[in-house]
Amino acid sequence: MNVTKLVCSACGVTFAPGKVYNLCATCGMPLFVLYDLEAAGRTLTKEALRTREANMWRYREVLPVENPAENIVCLGEGWTPLMPMPRLGAELGMANLYIKDEGQNPTGSFKARGMTAAVSMAKELGIKKLAVPSAGNAAGAMAAYAARAGLEAHIFMPQDTPQANVIECREMGAQVTLIDGLITDCGAEVARRKEAEGWFDVSTLKEPYRIEGKKTLGYELAEQLDWELPDALFYPTGGGTGLIGMWKAFDEMEELGWIGSHRPRIYSVQAEGCAPIVRAFEAGQTHAGEFPNAHTKASGLRVPKAIGDFIMLEAIRKSGGGAVAVSDNAMIKAVREVGQLEGLFLAPEGAACYAAMVDLLEAGQIGEDERVVIFNTGTGLKYLECFGED
Ligand SMILES: *Cc1c(COP(=O)(O)O)cnc(C)c1O
Ligand SMILES: [Zn+2]
């Protein structure tokens, strides 16, 4: 409705809307969607939002679909609860600790936000066959939205992806190929075959719209906190779409006149066995090298090299936040800590954020009075093989 153009995140070249794009044709980097926010703000107001639908398409004026009535492929994603954590907070001496529970999305993870946007745009642009490399949850979401849109889904996942993801994809009618390797190897396989097969590549940040879906996390956060952003955010980081998307959403909301220039400190949380962003952050680098021998039970964090690394590192630094690595043992322990006090069954990725937050609280980098939001990006139910029997 209000898209004006697409712009390259690295070289700044612009592209006209309404066409099929993957990466920047000039430099091969991710594209961002730009909007006429003045036009968007005429109908998208804080007042209007009060009576909008309880899903992320409530923000449709700042989402890319041109013809929402025909092309939005919706399973009820977004508008997940932002829950106070009184019992955990009491234990830690924190009065303003929240978890945003993205495990309540369709297909059990926040990948639904990105995929509803990407698949809706694929439908609008007349694309018929989608392909995606995935560490797990992106695959399940893609399979579900493709099924609902009547599009073909071709999915490539590592052999040791959690069972729930593999089963879900097959039952949603997707073509599933398991690869003896990492998500980067799956991505290479999609890249190798896509031209001959006529597939559209829906890899993280390699098409412009998953990030648009994920940015709604930022809009919801502001709206649910009555338009006052928190002091600090903990985000479990793989490809970084949600982190980059929220950073974009904050700028858009400032331009809409909804928030000021204050930004939360963003803490990127990764697994010790796969922490390219943490390593680059600590080394003061602008880009991250490929992390060798990547391994972690938190499959969503098993991304040894992210194409948007430079965008994430800049956002983290500008926000005054940081990057923290957590061991697999600490995440699995944190699942039970949160579960037994608050009744939420976190994914290991979300639990990693909780563990990282406790570390920084103890180190004095997070204040007890600060308003802190942890993103639980998925449900623990999709990771049953990670948990013991005791
Ligand atoms: C994909 C995923 C992540 C990482 O998200 P990015 O946007 O790729 O950084 C974190 N947690 C879960 C549960 C995921 O599925
Ligand atoms: Zn470019």
CSV table of N, CA, C and O and ligand atoms in Angstrom, one decimal, residues 102 108-111 134-138 165 183 204 210 214 217 235-244 269-270 298-303 306 312 347-350 375-379 383, ligand 1:
chain,number,residue,atom,x,y,z
A,102,GLU,N,6.9,-15.8,22.1
A,102,GLU,CA,6.7,-16.0,20.7
A,102,GLU,C,6.4,-17.5,20.4
A,102,GLU,O,6.1,-17.9,19.3
A,108,GLY,N,4.5,-22.6,16.4
A,108,GLY,CA,5.3,-22.6,17.6
A,108,GLY,C,6.6,-21.8,17.6
A,108,GLY,O,7.5,-22.0,18.5
A,109,SER,N,6.8,-20.9,16.7
A,109,SER,CA,7.9,-20.0,16.8
A,109,SER,C,7.7,-18.7,16.1
A,109,SER,O,6.7,-18.5,15.3
A,110,PHE,N,8.5,-17.7,16.3
A,110,PHE,CA,8.4,-16.4,15.7
A,110,PHE,C,8.7,-16.4,14.2
A,110,PHE,O,8.6,-15.4,13.6
A,111,LYS,N,9.2,-17.5,13.7
A,111,LYS,CA,9.4,-17.6,12.2
A,111,LYS,C,8.1,-17.4,11.5
A,111,LYS,O,8.1,-17.0,10.3
A,134,SER,N,16.9,-24.3,6.3
A,134,SER,CA,16.5,-23.9,7.6
A,134,SER,C,17.1,-24.8,8.7
A,134,SER,O,17.4,-26.0,8.5
A,135,ALA,N,17.3,-24.2,9.8
A,135,ALA,CA,17.8,-24.9,11.0
A,135,ALA,C,16.7,-25.6,11.7
A,135,ALA,O,16.9,-26.3,12.6
A,136,GLY,N,15.4,-25.3,11.2
A,136,GLY,CA,14.3,-26.0,11.8
A,136,GLY,C,13.0,-25.2,11.8
A,136,GLY,O,12.1,-25.6,11.0
A,137,ASN,N,12.9,-24.2,12.6
A,137,ASN,CA,11.6,-23.5,12.7
A,137,ASN,C,11.2,-22.7,11.5
A,137,ASN,O,10.0,-22.6,11.2
A,138,ALA,N,12.1,-22.2,10.7
A,138,ALA,CA,11.7,-21.5,9.5
A,138,ALA,C,11.1,-22.5,8.5
A,138,ALA,O,10.2,-22.1,7.8
A,165,ASN,N,10.4,-30.5,13.8
A,165,ASN,CA,10.4,-29.7,12.6
A,165,ASN,C,10.3,-30.5,11.3
A,165,ASN,O,9.6,-30.1,10.4
A,183,ILE,N,23.3,-25.4,8.3
A,183,ILE,CA,22.3,-24.6,7.5
A,183,ILE,C,23.0,-23.9,6.3
A,183,ILE,O,22.5,-23.8,5.2
A,204,THR,N,16.8,-16.4,5.0
A,204,THR,CA,16.8,-15.2,5.8
A,204,THR,C,17.6,-14.1,5.2
A,204,THR,O,18.8,-14.3,4.8
A,210,ARG,N,10.8,-11.2,4.8
A,210,ARG,CA,10.8,-11.9,6.2
A,210,ARG,C,11.1,-10.8,7.2
A,210,ARG,O,10.5,-10.8,8.3
A,214,LYS,N,9.1,-9.7,10.7
A,214,LYS,CA,9.7,-9.8,12.0
A,214,LYS,C,9.8,-8.5,12.7
A,214,LYS,O,9.8,-8.4,13.9
A,217,LEU,N,7.6,-7.3,15.7
A,217,LEU,CA,8.0,-7.5,17.1
A,217,LEU,C,8.2,-6.2,17.8
A,217,LEU,O,7.9,-6.0,18.9
A,235,TYR,N,17.9,-10.8,22.8
A,235,TYR,CA,17.4,-11.4,21.5
A,235,TYR,C,18.3,-12.6,21.1
A,235,TYR,O,19.5,-12.4,20.9
A,236,PRO,N,17.8,-13.8,21.0
A,236,PRO,CA,18.6,-15.0,20.6
A,236,PRO,C,18.9,-14.9,19.1
A,236,PRO,O,18.0,-14.9,18.3
A,237,THR,N,20.2,-14.8,18.8
A,237,THR,CA,20.5,-14.4,17.4
A,237,THR,C,21.1,-15.5,16.6
A,237,THR,O,22.1,-16.2,16.9
A,238,GLY,N,20.4,-15.8,15.5
A,238,GLY,CA,20.9,-16.7,14.4
A,238,GLY,C,21.3,-15.8,13.2
A,238,GLY,O,22.3,-15.2,13.2
A,239,GLY,N,20.3,-15.8,12.3
A,239,GLY,CA,20.5,-14.9,11.1
A,239,GLY,C,20.3,-13.4,11.4
A,239,GLY,O,20.7,-12.6,10.7
A,240,GLY,N,19.6,-13.2,12.5
A,240,GLY,CA,19.4,-11.8,13.0
A,240,GLY,C,18.2,-11.0,12.4
A,240,GLY,O,18.1,-9.8,12.7
A,241,THR,N,17.3,-11.7,11.7
A,241,THR,CA,16.2,-11.0,11.1
A,241,THR,C,15.4,-10.2,12.1
A,241,THR,O,15.0,-9.1,11.8
A,242,GLY,N,15.1,-10.8,13.3
A,242,GLY,CA,14.3,-10.1,14.3
A,242,GLY,C,15.0,-8.9,14.8
A,242,GLY,O,14.4,-7.8,15.0
A,243,LEU,N,16.3,-9.0,15.1
A,243,LEU,CA,17.0,-7.9,15.7
A,243,LEU,C,17.1,-6.8,14.7
A,243,LEU,O,16.8,-5.6,15.0
A,244,ILE,N,17.4,-7.1,13.5
A,244,ILE,CA,17.5,-6.0,12.4
A,244,ILE,C,16.1,-5.4,12.2
A,244,ILE,O,16.0,-4.2,12.0
A,269,VAL,N,22.2,-12.7,22.0
A,269,VAL,CA,22.5,-13.9,22.7
A,269,VAL,C,22.8,-15.0,21.8
A,269,VAL,O,22.0,-15.3,20.9
A,270,GLN,N,23.9,-15.7,21.9
A,270,GLN,CA,24.3,-16.8,21.1
A,270,GLN,C,24.7,-18.0,21.9
A,270,GLN,O,24.9,-17.9,23.2
A,298,ALA,N,20.4,-25.5,20.6
A,298,ALA,CA,19.5,-24.5,20.2
A,298,ALA,C,19.6,-24.3,18.7
A,298,ALA,O,20.4,-23.5,18.2
A,299,SER,N,18.8,-25.1,18.0
A,299,SER,CA,19.0,-25.2,16.5
A,299,SER,C,18.9,-23.8,15.8
A,299,SER,O,19.5,-23.6,14.8
A,300,GLY,N,18.0,-23.0,16.4
A,300,GLY,CA,17.8,-21.7,15.8
A,300,GLY,C,19.0,-20.8,15.9
A,300,GLY,O,19.1,-19.8,15.2
A,301,LEU,N,20.0,-21.1,16.7
A,301,LEU,CA,21.2,-20.3,16.9
A,301,LEU,C,22.4,-20.9,16.1
A,301,LEU,O,23.5,-20.4,16.2
A,302,ARG,N,22.1,-22.0,15.4
A,302,ARG,CA,23.2,-22.7,14.7
A,302,ARG,C,23.4,-22.1,13.3
A,302,ARG,O,23.2,-22.8,12.3
A,303,VAL,N,23.8,-20.9,13.3
A,303,VAL,CA,24.1,-20.2,12.1
A,303,VAL,C,25.5,-19.6,12.1
A,303,VAL,O,25.8,-18.6,12.7
A,306,ALA,N,26.2,-15.2,9.1
A,306,ALA,CA,25.0,-14.5,8.7
A,306,ALA,C,25.3,-13.4,7.8
A,306,ALA,O,26.2,-12.6,8.0
A,312,MET,N,23.6,-6.1,12.1
A,312,MET,CA,23.4,-6.4,13.5
A,312,MET,C,24.5,-5.8,14.4
A,312,MET,O,24.1,-5.2,15.4
A,347,ALA,N,11.7,-22.4,24.5
A,347,ALA,CA,12.7,-23.0,23.6
A,347,ALA,C,14.1,-22.7,24.2
A,347,ALA,O,14.3,-21.7,24.9
A,348,PRO,N,15.1,-23.6,23.9
A,348,PRO,CA,16.4,-23.3,24.4
A,348,PRO,C,17.0,-21.9,24.0
A,348,PRO,O,17.7,-21.3,24.8
A,349,GLU,N,16.5,-21.4,22.9
A,349,GLU,CA,17.0,-20.1,22.4
A,349,GLU,C,16.5,-19.0,23.4
A,349,GLU,O,17.2,-18.1,23.7
A,350,GLY,N,15.2,-19.1,23.8
A,350,GLY,CA,14.7,-18.1,24.7
A,350,GLY,C,15.3,-18.3,26.1
A,350,GLY,O,15.6,-17.3,26.8
A,375,PHE,N,13.1,-12.2,24.7
A,375,PHE,CA,12.3,-12.8,23.7
A,375,PHE,C,12.4,-14.3,23.7
A,375,PHE,O,13.5,-14.9,23.5
A,376,ASN,N,11.3,-15.0,24.1
A,376,ASN,CA,11.3,-16.4,23.9
A,376,ASN,C,10.7,-16.7,22.5
A,376,ASN,O,9.5,-16.6,22.3
A,377,THR,N,11.6,-17.1,21.6
A,377,THR,CA,11.3,-17.1,20.2
A,377,THR,C,10.6,-18.4,19.8
A,377,THR,O,10.1,-18.5,18.6
A,378,GLY,N,10.5,-19.4,20.7
A,378,GLY,CA,9.8,-20.6,20.3
A,378,GLY,C,9.3,-21.4,21.5
A,378,GLY,O,9.6,-21.0,22.6
A,379,THR,N,8.5,-22.5,21.2
A,379,THR,CA,8.1,-23.3,22.3
A,379,THR,C,9.0,-24.5,22.5
A,379,THR,O,9.5,-25.1,21.6
A,383,TYR,N,11.4,-29.2,21.0
A,383,TYR,CA,12.8,-29.6,21.3
A,383,TYR,C,12.8,-30.7,22.3
A,383,TYR,O,13.7,-30.7,23.1
B,1,LIG,C1,15.4,-18.8,13.9
B,1,LIG,C2,15.3,-18.8,15.4
B,1,LIG,C3,16.1,-17.9,16.1
B,1,LIG,C4,17.1,-16.9,15.5
B,1,LIG,O1,16.4,-15.9,14.8
B,1,LIG,P1,17.1,-15.0,13.7
B,1,LIG,O2,16.1,-13.9,13.4
B,1,LIG,O3,17.5,-15.8,12.6
B,1,LIG,O4,18.3,-14.4,14.4
B,1,LIG,C5,16.0,-17.8,17.5
B,1,LIG,N1,15.1,-18.7,18.1
B,1,LIG,C6,14.3,-19.6,17.5
B,1,LIG,C7,13.4,-20.5,18.3
B,1,LIG,C8,14.4,-19.6,16.1
B,1,LIG,O5,13.6,-20.5,15.4
